[in-house]
Short mmCIF file of C-alpha atoms in Angstrom, two decimals:
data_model
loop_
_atom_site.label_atom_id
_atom_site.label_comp_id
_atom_site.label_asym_id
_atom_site.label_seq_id
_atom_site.Cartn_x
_atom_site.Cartn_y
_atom_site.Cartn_z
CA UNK A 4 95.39 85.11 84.21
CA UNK A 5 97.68 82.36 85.69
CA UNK A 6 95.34 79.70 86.88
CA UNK A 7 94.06 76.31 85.10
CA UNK A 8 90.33 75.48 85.67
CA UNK A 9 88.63 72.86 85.62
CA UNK A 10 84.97 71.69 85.19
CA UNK A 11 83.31 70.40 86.48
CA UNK A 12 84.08 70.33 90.11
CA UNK A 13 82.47 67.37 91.20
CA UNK A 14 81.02 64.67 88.41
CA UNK A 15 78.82 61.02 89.33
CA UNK A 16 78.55 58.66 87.09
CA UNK A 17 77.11 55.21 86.25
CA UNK A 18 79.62 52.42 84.49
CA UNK A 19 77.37 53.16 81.34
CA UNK A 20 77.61 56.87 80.95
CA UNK A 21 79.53 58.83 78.70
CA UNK A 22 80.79 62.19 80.30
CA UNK A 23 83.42 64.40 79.64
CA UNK A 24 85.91 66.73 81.73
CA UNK A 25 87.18 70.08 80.93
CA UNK A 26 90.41 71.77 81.62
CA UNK A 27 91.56 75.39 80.33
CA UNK A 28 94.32 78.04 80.78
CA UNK A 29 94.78 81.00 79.19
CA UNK A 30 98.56 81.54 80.17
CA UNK A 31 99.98 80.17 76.99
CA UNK A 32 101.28 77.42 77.87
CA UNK A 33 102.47 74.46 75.27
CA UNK A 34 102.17 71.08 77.48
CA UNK A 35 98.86 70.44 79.09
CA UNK A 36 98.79 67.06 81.29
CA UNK A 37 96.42 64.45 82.90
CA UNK A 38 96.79 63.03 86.19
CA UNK A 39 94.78 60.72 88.42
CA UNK A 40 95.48 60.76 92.24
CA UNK A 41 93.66 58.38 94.41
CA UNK A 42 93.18 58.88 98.13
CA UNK A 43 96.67 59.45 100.21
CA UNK A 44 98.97 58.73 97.31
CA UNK A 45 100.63 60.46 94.75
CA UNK A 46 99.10 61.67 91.82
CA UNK A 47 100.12 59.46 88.29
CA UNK A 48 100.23 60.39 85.25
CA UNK A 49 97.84 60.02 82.34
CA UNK A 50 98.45 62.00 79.55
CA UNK A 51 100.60 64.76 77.95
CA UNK A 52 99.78 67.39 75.48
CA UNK A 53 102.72 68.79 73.81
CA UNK A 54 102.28 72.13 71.41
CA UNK A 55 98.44 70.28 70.86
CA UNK A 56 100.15 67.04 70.08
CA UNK A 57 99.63 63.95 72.23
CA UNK A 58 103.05 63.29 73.34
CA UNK A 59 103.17 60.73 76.62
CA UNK A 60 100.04 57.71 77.06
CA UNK A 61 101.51 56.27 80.14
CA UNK A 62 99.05 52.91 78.99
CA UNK A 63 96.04 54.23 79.85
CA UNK A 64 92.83 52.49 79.35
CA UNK A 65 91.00 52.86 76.18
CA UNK A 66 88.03 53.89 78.00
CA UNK A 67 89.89 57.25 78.79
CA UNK A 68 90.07 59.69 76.02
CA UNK A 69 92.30 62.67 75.68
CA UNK A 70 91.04 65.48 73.13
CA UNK A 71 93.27 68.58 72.60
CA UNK A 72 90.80 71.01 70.80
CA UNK A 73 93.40 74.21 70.67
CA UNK A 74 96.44 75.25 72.96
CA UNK A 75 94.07 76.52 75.71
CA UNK A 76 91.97 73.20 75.73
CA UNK A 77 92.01 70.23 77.20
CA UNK A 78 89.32 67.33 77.63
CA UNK A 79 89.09 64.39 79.04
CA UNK A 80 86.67 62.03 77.41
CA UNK A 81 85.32 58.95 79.56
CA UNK A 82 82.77 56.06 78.61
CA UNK A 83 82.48 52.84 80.57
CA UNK A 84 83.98 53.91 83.30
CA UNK A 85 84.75 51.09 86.60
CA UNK A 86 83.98 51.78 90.11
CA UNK A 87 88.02 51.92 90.67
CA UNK A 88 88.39 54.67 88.34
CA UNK A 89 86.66 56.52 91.48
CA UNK A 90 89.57 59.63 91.95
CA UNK A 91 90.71 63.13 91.98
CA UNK A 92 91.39 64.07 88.41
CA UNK A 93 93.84 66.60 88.01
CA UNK A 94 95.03 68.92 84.89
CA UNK A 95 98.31 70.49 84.84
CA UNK A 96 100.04 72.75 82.22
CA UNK A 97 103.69 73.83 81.99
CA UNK A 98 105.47 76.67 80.06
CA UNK A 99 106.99 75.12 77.63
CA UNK A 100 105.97 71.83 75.41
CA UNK A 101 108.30 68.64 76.00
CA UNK A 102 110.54 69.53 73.43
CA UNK A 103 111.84 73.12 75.43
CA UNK A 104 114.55 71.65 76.52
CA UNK A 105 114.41 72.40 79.91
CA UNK A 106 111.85 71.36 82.79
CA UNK A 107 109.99 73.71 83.55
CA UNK A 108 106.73 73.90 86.49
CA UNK A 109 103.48 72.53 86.23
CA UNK A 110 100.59 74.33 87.25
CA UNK A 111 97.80 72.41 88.44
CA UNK A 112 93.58 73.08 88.04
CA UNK A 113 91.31 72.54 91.41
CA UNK A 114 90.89 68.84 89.70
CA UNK A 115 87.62 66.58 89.46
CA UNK A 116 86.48 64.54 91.88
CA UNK A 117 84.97 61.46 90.02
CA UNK A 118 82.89 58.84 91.33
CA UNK A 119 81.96 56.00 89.40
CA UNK A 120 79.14 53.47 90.49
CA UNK B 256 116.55 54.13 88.76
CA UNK B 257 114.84 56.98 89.52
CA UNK B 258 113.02 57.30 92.91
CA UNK B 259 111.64 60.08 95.43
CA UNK B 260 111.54 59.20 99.47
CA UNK B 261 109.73 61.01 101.77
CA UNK B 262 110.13 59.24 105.05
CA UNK B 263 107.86 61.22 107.17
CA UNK B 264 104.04 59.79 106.23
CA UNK B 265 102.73 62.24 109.12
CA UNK B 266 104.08 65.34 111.08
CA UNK B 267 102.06 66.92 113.87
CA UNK B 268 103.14 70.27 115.34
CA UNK B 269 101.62 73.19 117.78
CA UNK B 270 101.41 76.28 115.90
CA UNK B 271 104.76 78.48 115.93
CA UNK B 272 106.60 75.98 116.08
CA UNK B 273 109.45 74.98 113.42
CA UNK B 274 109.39 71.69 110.94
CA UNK B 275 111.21 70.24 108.56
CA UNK B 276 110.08 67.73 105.63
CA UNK B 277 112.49 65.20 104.31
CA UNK B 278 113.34 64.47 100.82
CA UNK B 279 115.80 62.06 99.63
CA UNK B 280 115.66 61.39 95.38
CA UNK B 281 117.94 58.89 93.14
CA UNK B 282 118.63 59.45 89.90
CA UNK B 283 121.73 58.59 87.39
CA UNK B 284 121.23 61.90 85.68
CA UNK B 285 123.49 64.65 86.13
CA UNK B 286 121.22 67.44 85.15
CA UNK B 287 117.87 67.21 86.81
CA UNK B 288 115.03 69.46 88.53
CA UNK B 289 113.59 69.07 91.83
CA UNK B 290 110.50 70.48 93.00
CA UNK B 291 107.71 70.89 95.75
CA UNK B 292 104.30 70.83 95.89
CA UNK B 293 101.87 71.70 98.37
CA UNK B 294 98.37 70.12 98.10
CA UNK B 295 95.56 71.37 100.75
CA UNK B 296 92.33 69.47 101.85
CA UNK B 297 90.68 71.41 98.63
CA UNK B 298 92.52 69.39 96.73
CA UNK B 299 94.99 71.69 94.21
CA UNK B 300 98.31 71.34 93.98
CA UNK B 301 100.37 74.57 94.67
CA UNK B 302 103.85 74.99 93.02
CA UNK B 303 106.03 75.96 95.81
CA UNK B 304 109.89 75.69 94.23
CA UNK B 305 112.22 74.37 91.33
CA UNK B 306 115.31 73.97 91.74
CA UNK B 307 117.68 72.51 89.27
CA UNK B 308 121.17 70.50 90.38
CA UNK B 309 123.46 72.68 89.25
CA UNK B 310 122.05 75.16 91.89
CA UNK B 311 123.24 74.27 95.64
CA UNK B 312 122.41 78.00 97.24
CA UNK B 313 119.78 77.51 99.96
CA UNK B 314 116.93 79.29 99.08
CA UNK B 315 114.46 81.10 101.49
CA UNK B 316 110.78 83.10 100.75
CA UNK B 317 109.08 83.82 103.42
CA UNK B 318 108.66 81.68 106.60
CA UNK B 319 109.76 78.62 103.34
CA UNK B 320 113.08 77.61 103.40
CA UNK B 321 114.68 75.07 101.04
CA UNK B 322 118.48 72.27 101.66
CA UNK B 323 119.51 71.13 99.10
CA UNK B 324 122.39 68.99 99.72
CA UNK B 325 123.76 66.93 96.43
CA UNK B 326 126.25 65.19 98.89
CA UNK B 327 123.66 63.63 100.54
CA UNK B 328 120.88 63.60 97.38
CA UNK B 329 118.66 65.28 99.67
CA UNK B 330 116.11 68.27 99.22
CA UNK B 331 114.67 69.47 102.84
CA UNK B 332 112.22 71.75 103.17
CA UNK B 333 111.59 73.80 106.31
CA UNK B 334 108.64 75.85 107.71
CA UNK B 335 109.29 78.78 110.44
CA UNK B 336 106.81 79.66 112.85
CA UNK B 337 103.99 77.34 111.36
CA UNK B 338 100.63 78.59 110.93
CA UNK B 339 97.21 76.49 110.54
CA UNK B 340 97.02 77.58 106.74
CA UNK B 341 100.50 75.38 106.38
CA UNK B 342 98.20 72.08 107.44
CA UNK B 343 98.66 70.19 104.10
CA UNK B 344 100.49 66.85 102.04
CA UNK B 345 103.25 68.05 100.87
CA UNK B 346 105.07 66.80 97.45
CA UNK B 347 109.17 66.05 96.71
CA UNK B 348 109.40 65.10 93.09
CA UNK B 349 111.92 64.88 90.96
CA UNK B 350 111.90 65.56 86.54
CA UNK B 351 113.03 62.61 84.52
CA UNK B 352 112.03 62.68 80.72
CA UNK B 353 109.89 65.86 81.43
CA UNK B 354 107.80 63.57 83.75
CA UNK B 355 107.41 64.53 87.68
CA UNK B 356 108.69 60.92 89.81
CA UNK B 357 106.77 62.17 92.91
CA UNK B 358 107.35 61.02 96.43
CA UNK B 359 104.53 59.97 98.59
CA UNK B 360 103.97 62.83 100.03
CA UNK B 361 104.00 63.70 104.13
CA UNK B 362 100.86 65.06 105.69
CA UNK B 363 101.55 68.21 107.71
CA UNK B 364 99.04 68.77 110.27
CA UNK B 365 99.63 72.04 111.99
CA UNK B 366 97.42 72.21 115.30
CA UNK B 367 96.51 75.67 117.24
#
């Protein structure tokens, strides 16, 4: 198995719901990431995951909410959400956790595309 | 600083024919990773190649084809005979702290 999935594909939401999104791979990998990536730009980073620790919180709203449940896992927790958090969310996962010592590739899920109203 | 340029915002080519996309990076490290990635209208982002600075050899897989230059801190990539399926954005970044610095990405569109 050497994909990352995600769930679910699409997701609506008002500013007052709570809802949460899934990401899983079953390759064994020890760094799981969040990204965000709005129309035509790049995707940024959100969160990392390293060996089921949270490692990197590039400042991310509160309202956002990583949860590592086990080394296959990874949600993304979301309450209060604004219209501008609107975007593709994308989960990645790499070989080895931050502390490998080398870089190593991230593979990335299908991603979620989120709309808030 | 560290900082990925991808000139080309939008390349339009007939099927068949050859392109190359651009990719200029800056960093003060002297070990560092490069990659690409390609991201289709479905939306996934598709590892296509790592390839770390002490490695200069040009690398090739398939109708792909990868520069990379050190001299000139550039990191080219080059599709042979393009086929609809290549129509894409495609991603330069470059590791820094185990985080991806990506470029902004140039939108292939491959017309038949």
């Amino acid at each position: 198995d050497t994909e990352v999935t995600q769930t679910p594909k699409h997701l609506v939401m008002g500013m007052t719901n709570k809802k949460s999104l899934k990401c899983e791979q079953h390759m064994g990998h020890r760094a799981m990431y969040w990204y965000k990536q709005k129309a035509k730009k790049p995707p940024e980073l959100m969160f990392v995951y390293s060996y089921e620790k949270l490692s990197i919180n590039e400042s991310v709203p509160s309202r956002f909410s990583p949860e590592c449940p086990n080394s296959s896992l990874l949600n993304l927790h979301l309450h209060a959400l604004q219209p501008e958090d609107s975007a593709l969310y994308l989960c990645a996962s790499s070989q080895e956790g931050l502390a490998g010592g080398s870089y190593n590739e991230q593979f990335f899920g299908p991603g979620t595309r989120l709309t808030v109203l | 600083a560290q900082k990925v340029t991808q000139a080309q915002t939008e390349i339009s080519v007939v099927e068949k024919e050859d392109v190359t996309l651009d990719c200029v990076y800056e960093t003060r490290d002297t070990t560092y990773y490069l990659f690409w990635y390609k991201q289709p209208p479905s939306g996934e982002l598709v590892f296509l190649i790592r390839r770390n600075s002490f490695d200069e050899q040009n690398e090739i897989s398939g109708r792909y084809s990868w520069n990379f230059q050190k001299s000139t801190s550039s990191f080219n990539f080059t599709i042979t005979a393009s086929q609809v399926v290549d129509s894409a954005v495609y991603f330069c970044a470059l590791d820094s702290n185990y985080q991806l610095i990506w470029g902004a990405g140039t939108k292939l569109i491959i017309k038949p």
